[in-house]
Every structure is written in C-alpha cells, then in structure tokens.
Amino acid sequence: MKRPARLAFAILGAAVLTPVLSHAQLFTLTKDQMIEYTAQNPFERFPDGRPKVPDELIERARGMSSEEVLAILPGKGFRNQYEDGFRILHPDKKLVGRAFTLQFMPLRPDLDGVVNAKAQAAGLGRMYNQTAIDMLQPGDVLVVDLFGQAEGGTIVGDNLFYYIMKATKGAGLVVDGAIRDLEGISGMDMPAYFRRAHPSAISNVIISGINIPVRIGKATVMPGDLVFGDSEGVYFIPPALVQQVVDNADVIHIHDEWTRMKFDEGKYKSREIYGTPTDPALKKEYDEYLKKRLEEIRKKNPK
Amino acid sequence: MKRPARLAFAILGAAVLTPVLSHAQLFTLTKDQMIEYTAQNPFERFPDGRPKVPDELIERARGMSSEEVLAILPGKGFRNQYEDGFRILHPDKKLVGRAFTLQFMPLRPDLDGVVNAKAQAAGLGRMYNQTAIDMLQPGDVLVVDLFGQAEGGTIVGDNLFYYIMKATKGAGLVVDGAIRDLEGISGMDMPAYFRRAHPSAISNVIISGINIPVRIGKATVMPGDLVFGDSEGVYFIPPALVQQVVDNADVIHIHDEWTRMKFDEGKYKSREIYGTPTDPALKKEYDEYLKKRLEEIRKKNPK
Amino acid sequence: MKRPARLAFAILGAAVLTPVLSHAQLFTLTKDQMIEYTAQNPFERFPDGRPKVPDELIERARGMSSEEVLAILPGKGFRNQYEDGFRILHPDKKLVGRAFTLQFMPLRPDLDGVVNAKAQAAGLGRMYNQTAIDMLQPGDVLVVDLFGQAEGGTIVGDNLFYYIMKATKGAGLVVDGAIRDLEGISGMDMPAYFRRAHPSAISNVIISGINIPVRIGKATVMPGDLVFGDSEGVYFIPPALVQQVVDNADVIHIHDEWTRMKFDEGKYKSREIYGTPTDPALKKEYDEYLKKRLEEIRKKNPK
Amino acid sequence: MKRPARLAFAILGAAVLTPVLSHAQLFTLTKDQMIEYTAQNPFERFPDGRPKVPDELIERARGMSSEEVLAILPGKGFRNQYEDGFRILHPDKKLVGRAFTLQFMPLRPDLDGVVNAKAQAAGLGRMYNQTAIDMLQPGDVLVVDLFGQAEGGTIVGDNLFYYIMKATKGAGLVVDGAIRDLEGISGMDMPAYFRRAHPSAISNVIISGINIPVRIGKATVMPGDLVFGDSEGVYFIPPALVQQVVDNADVIHIHDEWTRMKFDEGKYKSREIYGTPTDPALKKEYDEYLKKRLEEIRKKNPK
Amino acid sequence: MKRPARLAFAILGAAVLTPVLSHAQLFTLTKDQMIEYTAQNPFERFPDGRPKVPDELIERARGMSSEEVLAILPGKGFRNQYEDGFRILHPDKKLVGRAFTLQFMPLRPDLDGVVNAKAQAAGLGRMYNQTAIDMLQPGDVLVVDLFGQAEGGTIVGDNLFYYIMKATKGAGLVVDGAIRDLEGISGMDMPAYFRRAHPSAISNVIISGINIPVRIGKATVMPGDLVFGDSEGVYFIPPALVQQVVDNADVIHIHDEWTRMKFDEGKYKSREIYGTPTDPALKKEYDEYLKKRLEEIRKKNPK
Amino acid sequence: MKRPARLAFAILGAAVLTPVLSHAQLFTLTKDQMIEYTAQNPFERFPDGRPKVPDELIERARGMSSEEVLAILPGKGFRNQYEDGFRILHPDKKLVGRAFTLQFMPLRPDLDGVVNAKAQAAGLGRMYNQTAIDMLQPGDVLVVDLFGQAEGGTIVGDNLFYYIMKATKGAGLVVDGAIRDLEGISGMDMPAYFRRAHPSAISNVIISGINIPVRIGKATVMPGDLVFGDSEGVYFIPPALVQQVVDNADVIHIHDEWTRMKFDEGKYKSREIYGTPTDPALKKEYDEYLKKRLEEIRKKNPK
C-alpha cells in the first residue's frame, strides 16, 4: 500500500540520531545512561549500549509459554511486565526478540516546529516513523506506544511491515496502536501484536522518544528487554532474568511430561500427582525422572 | 504448566464431600434435596441424585444448533438458559454433556479458616479446585462460576485440562472466568468456553458450592442439566425437556432440507416457501416429505 | 409507585422461614451454621445467630472514611471487602449498619415450582422480595445480589424503600442491581447504593438465598458484617475487626488534624511533616499531641 | 433452521412496493427521487432508478484493499463511508457488490397497524424481512440498519442466508445487527459482516425504509453504492468514484511490487525507497516501471 | 457562544419547508401522511398535521414518574418507548412537551450538493440546525437523533439553547448526541437530556429528516408524542394513551399515600399492605379511600 | 488520611532535582532545553525556564469557557489540547493555572534501584510523589499522567491535597488517574479533575518524568501551558496563544449579550440573528455594539 500522504504526520527529534545534537533529544538515552539504567544486564551490548540478549537464549525462549515467564518474574518483584488484549497476527507463531522502543504523543505544532528546525539545520530531513524503523537490527522487536490510537495510529502498512520483517529477520512488532493493510500483512511471516487494524495512514502524532522506557498498557518496557509473545499476550523480560526463566522452563516441561504420563495410567486422582505427588514413592520417581531428563536436555543445550 | 504456588489459593468446604460433615457444607445439596429440586427429571440419576441424561440423547444432541434449543425452551417458560460472549476453544466442535457445577467467591480468610479447620479434623487435606475436578465422571461438563475474573480466575491450566479431558472422556468445560496455558490447551481435543486466557494461577478465591444451582452470566444452571455449546454460545437444558428438544431438531433439519431443495429449483420467492409454504399443494408436498423423512430417521434412531 | 404486576416475579424458598422446612432451604444458614461460620464474631448475636455489632460502634463508625477501613483490612488478609462503581443516593450521608444478605438468580420455572409447592403445603403464600424485606431489623442494611441487572432487577420502588427506611430506622440499602421510582426515593432520608435506576418492576428472578454469603462485585459479604459506605464505595467489615478499625480511625483523625495545623504554619515542605515528621523534635511534638487528643476522645467515648 | 414464530415480528410499509400506495411509503424513494439524489452516477440504472455499477468494475474491485479506497475518498470530501467493528464470516473472501439498503426501527404498534391495514387493502400480505429479501438482484449486497441489536435483531438464519446467496449470486450481507444459525451459515460461500450472532428470531422491529439512505455506524450508505469489504471493515463507495478508485488501485499495486523488489535487494533504508524514492535515478526507474506495468494491466483490462 | 464556523456543517432538504418542493424532501411527512400515521390521535392537530396533546394534560403529566407511564404502555403493546443513559441538565425538573423530531446522518457531499442546489433554486439559503429550530412552537420538545456523536454532534450551544427556551416556553430538548456551552446552559431554566457535552460546533452531519419517525436509542419516536422525562430517563407516549396514563397516575398516587399512612402506623408487615392489602377489611378501607380521594382530585381537575 | 504505607511505592529520579546529577534524569528538561522547546513563549519564565503566563491573564481566563478556547486553537493547528471524561470535584469553579507536569510508569525494580542508589549517593532520600509536590509554586496546576490507574494510582489524599491547595494558592490538580479521601477533599476549595476515587494509597508506580511533555488522554501537555478547566473538560493552552484566546473571549461574550437581547425582543427567527445578523442594518447595529462594549471592557482591563 502506498502511503498517500507523506507529510500527513509530524516528526520530532531528528537530533536523536546524531551526537552533535544530543542535548536536543526529546528523548533518548546516551550510551552511558543506557548502561546505567540497564546495569543488571549480564550480556553484551549494542554500540548504543542497549543490552543484547544472546541469540542462543532467544532460540531457547521459543519453546516457552507466558506461564513459564510468570513462574519467575513476580517472585523477583517484576509484576508489571505483561500486557494482553492484543489482536495477534499469527497466534501459532511465538514472538521472541530484543525490544527496540518507540514512543509517540499527539501532535503539537510548537514542539514539531522546534525539532524540525534543528533537524534541517543538521542536514537531516524530517523525522518520522521510518526514521526509527531504519535503525532496526536483526532480532529486534519494534515496541511502539501509540496510546491505543486506531485512526492515524497505524505504525505501518504492508510495505513497511515487509521492510521490518527483512531488517529484523522476522523478529516482530508490538504496537499499542494500530496497523493498516491487514490483508497484505496477513500473508507475511512475522509475529505482530496490535490493538486494531485501520485503513488510515499514521497522522496527527509526533515521535517523543526512541529507545527510552515506554509503557505498553500496564507494562514498563526497557530497550533491550527480551520480548516474548504467545497466544495469550506479551511479556517484557529484563535481560538479567532471561537465563533463569529459560532454565526453569525446562523443569516445567519435564514436570508436565511426567504428570501426563501418570494421568495416562488412569490410576490416580489429579491431586495425587499434581502439582507435587503426595506419595513419597511417586515423589521420588518424579525427582529421578526430572534429574534424568534435565541432564538429557542440558547435553543438547550446553550453556 | 506446573502450578507454581500450591498454596496461593484458598479452599472451602471439604466437608461437602463426606456425609458426616454435611451440616458444614457451604454449599451442596443432599441426595434428597437434589432429587427434590430436579423432580421433573425423567431419567436415571447418579448416586448423589444428580440427573443422568442418557448417553444416547447426548449423542443425538451433537447434531443440533442453539436455534433448535431456543425453538423449545422459551415456550416452556425457560427464558434464562442461554449465555454467550465466551471465547470458544474449538468453535467447530460441539460441547455436549451433563452439568457438574462449581461456584467460587472472592477469598475471605474467616470463612476459609473455618472450613479448613473442619476439613483437617475430618482427616481431609485442603480443598481446592482439584477437589472438585477429581469428582468428575465420564460425560460431565464442568460448569464454573468464577465471576468473570481473569487474573487469578483461571480454573485450570493445561495439566488439569488434560486430566479433565481424560476423566470426562472429552466432554468439556464452561467457565465464567479464565483458563491459563492457552497454547498447551489449544492442542487438546475437548471443547471449552471461557471469558479470557491469563497466565496467572488460580488465587484469591474460595469454593462456595459444588453441584448447587449456579449462575453463568444470565443463565441459571442446575447440576445434571444437558450442557450444549456451539459456535454461538451455550445452552443449559433441563433434563425434562431434552427429549423434546432433540426430537424437534429432527423436524427442523428436514424442514431445512426441503426448503433448500425448493430454493435450488429457483422458481420461488423466499416467502412462498419459508417458513411455511403458502401454496396448499406445496404445503402438502412438504408435509409428505416431512413424514417420510421422519420415519427414516426414527428407524435409524429408535427411542 | 404501585407494583402493577404482583405475579410478575417468581419466588423461591418459603421454607427458609420455618424450621420445619429447613431441608428445603435454597439457601440459608441454620443458627448453628451461622455461628460456626462467623465464629470470630466478638459481639452478641441475633436469635438466628447473625452477629450483632453494637450500636455504639455503629455510631462511631459514622465518622470514618473508606481509607480508614483500608488501613486495617488488607493487612489482616481481607482484600476482597470493598466494592465501588455504585450510583449513590445521598453521597453526603454515610451508610452504616449490619448486613442482611439476599441473593437472586435468573428465574427457572422448575426450581420455582418446587419451592412454591412446598411453601403452599406449609400454609405460606408465595415468597418474593417482600418476604425478605419483612424480616429486616433496626440497624440492618439490606445487601442484595441482583447480578447487576437493570430491567427487572429493581429490588424496590419508593413504597418498599419507605418501608425499609421505617423498619431499619434508616440504615440503608446496597444492591448490585437496580431501584425504581428514583424521584420518589430521592426525597427519603436513607442511604442507598445501586447500579442503575429503571422504571420496570422486579421480574424474571428467584430468591436463591437469604442471609448466606453473597458476592457484591468483587467483595464477599457475610450476614452481620458491618456495612460502611461513603462517597467512594462500600466496605463490608467482618465483626471481629470493627473495634480495631474504629479505634484506629481516631488515630488517623488526630494525625490529620496535626498535619494540617503544621501545613498552615507554612514553614514546612510536605515531606517534612507527612506521613511521619522527619525531624525528631517534630516527631516528639506529634506523639505528644496524639497522646493528649486520644485521651480526650477516649474520655468522650469510653469503650 | 425453521423460523418458529412467523408472527413474532412486525412489518411496515407494504405500500412501498406498489406505486398506487406510494403516499404511504415509510420510506422509499420514487424513481425520480432516486435519480435526483444519485445524480452523479455515471453508470446505467436499475428499473427503480438505483445506480448499477458495471459487473466489470465489481470484478476489478475484488483485487483492492480498504487502504486503496481511502486513498481516494477523503480527498473528495467523502469522510464518512467506512465502518468497522464487524464480525466477519469469511475474512479471506472479499465482499463486493451494489448496496440494497434496509432500515429497521423498534416496533411501534400504531405505525405497524396503519401500514398493515394499507397492505391488506392492497391485497398484499404482511410485510417483513422476506419482503425486502425477495427484491434482491444478482450482485446486490443487502445492507441493513438493525441498530446493533443482538436479541431479536437477527436479519436472517441459515435458510434465508442461503436464499440471499442464491438470489445475489453470492454477493453478500452487511448488517448493523445480528445473524442466527452461525454454524449453518459458516459453511456457505457468501461474505457477511455482522455485529453478533444470536439464536433468537427477528422480532420487536418494523421496517421503516427500503432503498433509502441508511446509517451503518458512522457511515451514510446510498442504494447503489459499491459495497467493498475486506478483513478490516467495509467501505461504501459512491458510484461516481468507483472508476477512479479501481484505476488508482492498479498504481498502488505496482508501487508495492516495485518497493518490495527494491527492499529485497537489501541495499536501501526504507526511507530511500518508500513512499517516493529520494534518489532521482531511482525515481526514474520507478516511473518507468510504473508506466510499463500499467500498460500491461490496461491491456488485460481495457476499459 | 458564537458559532465560529457557520459553514462547518452541511445541510440537507431545504425543500422540506415549502410544499412546492415536497417531492425533494429527504424526509418529512405531508400533512396527509402525518394524519394517516398518527390516526389514533384523539386530540387537535397543528397545521402540519402533527398531534397536539392539550396543554391541560401536559400540565397534569408533570406530576407523574416514569413508573407511572410504564404501568400502562407495555400492556398496550408499546414496549419500545423508553430510553435512558442520558446526562440530565436539571434532574429535579420534569420534562414534558410535544415531540418535534429531527434526524441527522453523517455528511455525504453528493447528498448535500443535491439538496442545496434545490434550496438555492427555491430562493432559500442553506438549511442547517437553525432551520429546524426556527420551526419550534410553544410546548414543543426538540427530539434529535445525532447517533450519539460527541465531537461535531452538538445540536446547540448556549445561544441557540436560549432561543429554544424562548420559542418553546421552556419545554425542553432530548438529543442522542451532544450539547456545547454546558456552563452557559446550566444556568438556563429548561430541561435537557443529552449524551455528552463537547466544546466543538456541530459539523460533518446532514439533516436527513424533520418530523419523521426517529429512533432515540431503543425507542421509536413519532412527531407529536408526549415526551416525558424525569430523573431516570425519557418516555415517548403516543397521544392516544396520554389520557389513560395521566388518569392512572392519580390512582397510583393515592395508592402510595394510603400505603405509607399504613406503614407509618407501624402495625403491618409490608406484604400485608403492599401491593394489595391481604386483609379484606383493609382492602375495603383502601377502596373507600381511593374512591374518596379520586373524587377530590377529579373535582380539582375536571376533564 | 494518614498514608499508612510510606514504602509502598517506588520512586525514580532524585537526580532530577540537582544539576550535578542531570545526566541521570529520567526525565526532565534542562533550563536550556525548556527554553528551546517553549521558544514561542512571549512571557517571563521561572528560574528553571518554565514559561510563566502572567497572573493578569490567568485572572481574565476565569471568565472563559472551553468553547472560547476551541474558537482559536484548532485554527492554529493545535488540535490535541483538550481532554474530557474526568470526574470534576467542583464543576462550578473554574480551573486556571500554569501546568507543572508529572509522569508515572508502572514500577520496575531495576529502574527503581538505579535511581535510588544515585539519590542516596547524592544525599537525598527516596523520591516519590511528595518530592514533586514540594516543588509546586503559587498558580501551578499539577498535571499528572498516572495512565488512568484507579487502585494504586491515587496521586493524593486529603492531607496532600490540602498541602497543594496551600502551595499553589488553590490553583488545582488534573490527574489521569485517581485521588483518595474523596470525602475529605470535597470540602476543600481547589478545583480537581480525576478519573476515579479509590481508597488505596499510591503504589506500584515510579516517577518517570518531572516537567516534561506528558500525555493526558488525547492531549499533549507542556510545562507552563495555561491549564483551563470548566464543567466540560480541560484545555492545555500554549502560552503563545493565551493572549489571543482571552481577547477573543471578550468578543464572544459581547456577541452573546447582543444575541440574547435580540432574542428577548421576540421579533426574530434565530437564523436572522445568530451567528451573524443577515440584515445589514442589524449587522451594523451589532458591530457598533461590539465596538462600544469592547472599549468599555478594555478600559477596565488595560493590557
């Protein structure tokens, strides 16, 4: 779909992209700030300081479910990392990747004017959704706060969706807002979570932040979070907890295997088996099964 | 999915299960009460007095639609037996079975304490969702009032869903509340109707009744009702009306067959054929067709 | 307003009222059950076992606010005792009294028939909303679960509202449902909390319980709870916690008095004074003020 | 599904159908009025004056998306021609056809009586939903204002849906209201857009207009509009703009082809290519591609 | 408030105002049609055929409540004459008057153009909300279908509200849409029922009908209906039923008087008195009281 | 009301307050940034660069209505400066003052930990809602984004509301979130706009920005905007447009005076007078009246 009205939306903060204009940023984090606010990150970082959860953990995370993230996060005090109520493009396909965050606000001409004057002075053109989209890396999930807007809150249509798919190697998109060209997008193999589909182009908004903390519904998202989506909703997992979440998911999978094997025997009431076997002999059987299976899995996926 | 927090939810009324504690029940029906309040039931009963609609009628009911239940119930004064607005796990698979009802209320520690003290004294452990689930029989549909709660209102995850599927021979689940582990459950072959999916475990609730009258939205459900769900919603059919509903559905099916045959001829306006042919000759043709086809069906399904 | 259609609604459970029919009750609590399930009640009881919070505490509670109830209840594990979203008849008039609970369900003719047959046999007429209303005592607040129904979910119009006002000495009404005759009721001096006003008469419902635990939105209410309503919402306070709530409210009132006196001096930033003075000398001043004022109050209101 | 209660709904305006009763119409347009109010129609008309968008354009429109309609209409001042929020029967199948409009209002016995008396006097029977349905032509999309009603707002069940499919050659149905027999309808190959599915039969409504301007949500629909529905929503396109919309869609398709080819090369940032190439050489390349491809398409689809 | 953008909204159907253009009306009723469709009207009519409920009955209706209208209408088959969910300007002031109806639809430039061309040709200017407002008579209540629109759906601000108040002698306004200048309007002594207040001027709409049947929510309103609003909602009463409604209201008032007198005696349970006294002696006492009081009232208000 | 749980909520960004920590700010604007982004401000500024609309204009603005703001802003391209849907504490009392903005996000322990470590290192305590509240100046309106949260989203109770009233000289509060202690607050003479009242204390949130651009519903608010609230909603007016808005309001007031005088004469239809008199003589009369009255007003309020 051709975007018919290129100037229909306003843009803010071209300065964000160039160090010489960093004081004008409305808003981003400097590399130092990024490192400081994500200090618990145990992994490598991108050149701009954004945490880089390793590809290997991203792959392992594809086998998880939302429940397995919830098994860890609230216990660590992270109670605001989940959001649902999205329309899901491919409910059967997991969304996993590193958060690249983008925040919009309703257009205000005075802010818009200041930012564009600065951008022009710096030899940049206008800044708009494509400015941020062109910064995406393989494995990035674009996470956008468009405050639930339907008309005019359409972050991309099928052409830019296609571009994101190419640029991120199919990682994905989460938008508290809308997409357009639903038909065209439906045939593309990238996960996407959105509130609405609407035929309008993005308009009447400005970019107020790139790679800053953003709010998606009731969740606070940091750049570099591991974004995990399944058919229920989306979790934003702090890098420091990713290893633990993924390892614990293995335990849960084995627990489920064993539980159903026992249910299949047809000899037990559910509460004799699940969550923890009440009979000590059964408990021992389970513990041994768990140990053996974990070893098998760890051999396949050495840390 | 492993239920990570076994004690995260409270339980009430272990006494329900044993006659010696019947005065403490909060709430169930004694066998006599069950029989009295379902006195119009024309069929056999379970040992606890719950009506047992015959398997043969359950099978025949799989061929019906909601409209065919509605053709009978309101005319008999039963105007509050239908509820919709559910998320449906397998819209293409009919839900048919006998209601096993379960009522929850928000947790209250004083009630919870009394009930658990009694349960401990009786040598029972705590009572919780699995206590009821372990009572299910083949052909039962678990009907749960969790007052529409999403977070903490998750009656089962995939492990207990699997157990219910085994125990009821795949009959089904209706919950005015939530389920968790949607991904895992989606692959299982049992119908389920729920309001939301949420990753949280069941919590902050108590069981206030087992096999009592419960309200599911705008419908009043009795234990032993025939639960019927299609892609629109769920009907709770009193046993006394099941035979009539099922028999009348045959007539409607034949009416539809004939109507479409006539539409296919392309000679008639819709109002000449449907609902009742206006031309006496056509009416006679229809009546004869109905009679012949009914006889064929009755031969195949003798009462 | 004359109730034009006396037989427009159905009634269930006349047996509730007479001991000889107690097995048919759908549902109430026997005196023993009532005592058992409200065992923590420290006060006297009504003849039917319902806790009777003393009049003196009811009067003192009129000086409280919802926040002062919240200061105690969740800390004791009671997190489900508050509900809001009501339309409030007299927002400036506190609602305080003892809960008399009433539960309705959508009408089901088979249940209705059984109950009325039993009621007739016992020489009682039909049972309906007036049956329960005629049981109210001075100081009772009628708490009704009509599942949020507007049309047909109107527990009373102005005539029965007037009767309740007379019978309870103006204590009040909470209905998760509707009232009718809003104009007539507006002029009457009794607090009322309801979801909607609708001109229809109550219809298409049955009484499924009198003085049993009921759910009002997200709160579980026991008969005998202290019902407290202000301009925000309604709290249902277990009798065992009433004394503590009321005493603690005195402390909060004094704290507020002192805080504002200090604010009026204009010398302090808010965080130097509130919640706890940071300066030890100020803290001491506050502690002495609190002690002195508490003594004054306790003299006026000896326990 | 047999419509069990033929007289359950009321009917108005049989006179609409016959010139002799034209003064009694509540409401329709005379042929002259139809021509006057659709004066910009560039195409042939039906005998009653309704614009008849040519079959060839209907076929070409099947290749469009909502975004391609939006690319033209608002720029021509038509900002109220789109509505969404429908449940869509076959999201993968486009809806394209000529609007046949139908307006209902809540039943009023006095209006109903007048109209039926007139209809009887004219030798017609009662008028109801089938009266309008029997007027449908091949290529018509039935567009119905049933004011979002679920219960009783069910324009058709599976039998009449089948009849419409036959009569319109599968063109389609848009109803701001409900359908019934969802299961039966799901298997039929005609697009349908509706708000809800409900088992009830149509009732408690009267027909207040046939082929008059109707409001569907926020859109104003004229008889003869080209109705276009995709997986997002429905557009009602004035005949005068159909050719331009369809032609422009070809341009957009070519633009998308070219854009993705360039994205596939992996050499460009998105803003270098999309919406308009920034490099003059690329722009030239695009312009030539567009010209060549348009010629190819025009050869295949000569006007 | 000055309407800043006089041309911001479009207008349709100037022809409505002059008989010579009646064929162009989109829509109104001719005098003959008006008389035919309100044939049951027992009262005089306005020159355009609209029923004119007598002033004397309007005055007596001020003493009624919604419940007293409901006591009659549904029993006569009029079940769709009530609507609520309005914001009410003066809840303590009854709304009573004769319906003058006005229907809007979302703007469509092609319709707008045709109508305005005709209006210009007839020597009229553009037609817009003031065209209809200038037709109001003393005692008229303006009833407007603006399909619930807030922004742009503002039928009047304070200046035109003032004008309506003068023109109708303070009868009132009902709009399924919005008003603006809430502050200014709040000080004016005319009842008004609206969905929202919004500062925008009316825009993006056309007038599609004057004094035709209109739908206000779930109610069908005819020109000339007696509009009755109290603090609950609004009833639209067919003229043929006004006398009966008003007379019956007297009976209900007397019933209420007597009921409360008896309640005040404190000797009776509610069900002994209300709705009908169960004791024959009491019943007789009531019947005599009713007869006497009715005579007194009838003397004051002879028909 | 005593805030019972001082540590129940987390705080972020103590660094905001001291220039030495400015790199850690998450987020505020430096003085230079503030001046740059509000470059169009024609008035003086606070020491931190925030625009200071003069007291004289604030006083004159009290006589305006929302409609009079709307008469100017959209025409200047500011279409996103209005928000409604608030619960209004004192609908009869205008809200006028300078915006002091505050942004919260859901609590995230990792962010919270970093910020508090920095704050401790700088010798500051924790930062929380009172930190910002203690920065308020006379004439400031506190504008808070608490993302509509009810439970835990309570920016203040009655004690801090009292403090704000003292500190701002009663200017006011706008919160896209909740307040607590509604009863206590209701008696205080300061305007407040909020979404809900809830008894809980603020919790589970962090401060993510002080005096940055914030979004309140669909409006973008800058620090220093003139906040204007009436009984409809709230406008956030850029300083550069304040003078024009206030001056134009005088013209509208005079226009209204004159219009109603003419309506009172009873000689004119509304469209002859309003919006602009159609008769040249009347137009002249109006123009002269406007000129004379403006002169009178300007004498009273010289710029």
Coordinates of C-alpha atoms in Angstrom, one line a residue, chain A residues 99-234:
Chain A
A99 CA 13.0 -4.6 22.5
F100 CA 13.6 -1.5 20.3
T101 CA 11.2 1.0 21.9
L102 CA 9.4 4.0 20.3
Q103 CA 7.1 6.5 21.9
F104 CA 4.6 8.8 20.2
M105 CA 2.5 11.6 21.5
P106 CA -0.4 13.6 19.9
L107 CA 1.0 16.2 17.5
R108 CA 1.8 19.6 18.9
P109 CA 2.9 22.1 16.2
D110 CA 5.2 24.1 18.6
L111 CA 7.2 21.0 19.5
D112 CA 7.2 19.8 16.0
G113 CA 8.5 23.1 14.7
V114 CA 11.4 23.2 17.1
V115 CA 12.5 19.7 16.3
N116 CA 12.3 20.1 12.6
A117 CA 14.2 23.3 12.6
K118 CA 17.0 21.6 14.4
A119 CA 16.9 18.6 12.1
Q120 CA 17.0 20.8 9.0
A121 CA 20.0 22.7 10.4
A122 CA 21.8 19.5 10.9
G123 CA 21.2 18.5 7.3
L124 CA 18.7 15.8 8.1
G125 CA 15.3 15.7 6.6
R126 CA 12.1 15.3 8.6
M127 CA 12.0 12.5 11.2
Y128 CA 9.1 10.2 11.2
N129 CA 8.2 6.5 11.7
Q130 CA 10.6 5.4 9.0
T131 CA 13.5 7.2 10.8
A132 CA 13.1 4.7 13.7
I133 CA 12.3 1.8 11.5
D134 CA 15.5 2.3 9.6
M135 CA 17.5 1.8 12.8
L136 CA 16.3 -1.7 13.5
Q137 CA 18.7 -4.7 13.8
P138 CA 18.3 -8.4 13.2
G139 CA 16.5 -9.9 16.2
D140 CA 14.9 -6.6 17.2
V141 CA 11.2 -6.4 18.1
L142 CA 9.8 -2.9 17.5
V143 CA 7.7 -1.9 20.6
V144 CA 5.6 1.1 20.0
D145 CA 3.5 3.3 22.3
L146 CA 0.8 4.8 20.1
F147 CA -1.6 5.2 23.1
G148 CA -4.1 2.7 21.6
Q149 CA -5.0 5.0 18.8
A150 CA -6.8 3.4 15.8
E151 CA -7.4 6.1 13.2
G152 CA -4.0 7.7 12.5
G153 CA -2.2 5.4 15.0
T154 CA -1.1 2.9 12.3
I155 CA 2.6 2.4 12.8
V156 CA 3.0 0.6 9.5
G157 CA 1.2 -0.8 6.4
D158 CA 2.3 -3.8 4.4
N159 CA 5.3 -2.2 2.7
L160 CA 7.0 -1.1 5.9
F161 CA 5.9 -4.3 7.7
Y162 CA 7.7 -6.1 4.9
Y163 CA 10.8 -3.9 5.4
I164 CA 10.8 -4.6 9.2
M165 CA 10.5 -8.3 8.5
K166 CA 13.6 -8.1 6.3
A167 CA 15.5 -5.8 8.7
T168 CA 14.8 -7.8 11.9
K169 CA 14.9 -11.2 10.2
G170 CA 11.3 -11.7 11.1
A171 CA 11.6 -10.9 14.8
G172 CA 8.3 -8.9 15.2
L173 CA 6.2 -5.9 16.2
V174 CA 4.2 -4.9 19.3
V175 CA 2.1 -1.8 19.0
D176 CA -0.3 -0.2 21.5
G177 CA -2.0 1.2 18.5
A178 CA -2.9 0.0 15.0
I179 CA -1.6 -1.4 11.8
R180 CA -3.0 -0.9 8.3
D181 CA -3.1 -3.2 5.2
L182 CA -4.2 -6.1 7.4
E183 CA -4.8 -8.2 4.3
G184 CA -1.3 -7.7 2.9
I185 CA 0.3 -8.2 6.3
S186 CA -1.6 -11.4 7.0
G187 CA 0.4 -13.2 4.4
M188 CA 3.8 -12.2 5.8
D189 CA 5.7 -14.5 8.2
M190 CA 6.4 -12.2 11.1
P191 CA 4.6 -12.1 14.5
A192 CA 2.7 -8.9 15.3
Y193 CA 0.6 -7.7 18.3
F194 CA -1.7 -4.7 17.8
R195 CA -4.9 -3.3 19.1
R196 CA -6.7 -2.6 15.9
A197 CA -6.4 -2.5 12.1
H198 CA -7.5 0.7 10.4
P199 CA -7.1 1.8 6.8
S200 CA -5.8 5.3 7.6
A201 CA -2.1 6.3 7.4
I202 CA -0.2 7.4 10.5
S203 CA -1.0 11.0 11.3
N204 CA -1.5 13.7 14.0
V205 CA 1.3 12.3 16.1
I206 CA 5.0 13.1 16.9
I207 CA 7.8 10.8 18.0
S208 CA 8.6 11.7 21.6
G209 CA 11.2 9.1 22.3
I210 CA 13.4 6.4 20.8
N211 CA 14.9 3.6 22.9
I212 CA 13.6 5.0 26.2
P213 CA 11.5 3.3 28.8
V214 CA 8.0 3.1 27.4
R215 CA 4.6 2.0 28.8
I216 CA 2.6 -0.6 26.9
G217 CA -0.6 -0.8 28.7
K218 CA 0.2 -1.8 32.3
A219 CA 3.8 -2.9 31.5
T220 CA 7.0 -0.8 31.6
V221 CA 9.4 -1.8 28.7
M222 CA 13.1 -1.1 28.6
P223 CA 15.2 -1.1 25.4
G224 CA 16.9 -4.5 25.2
D225 CA 14.2 -6.4 27.2
L226 CA 13.5 -9.9 25.8
V227 CA 10.1 -9.6 24.3
F228 CA 8.1 -12.8 24.4
G229 CA 4.7 -13.2 22.9
D230 CA 2.4 -16.3 22.7
S231 CA -1.3 -16.7 22.0
E232 CA -2.2 -15.1 25.3
G233 CA -0.1 -11.9 25.5
V234 CA 3.3 -10.4 25.6

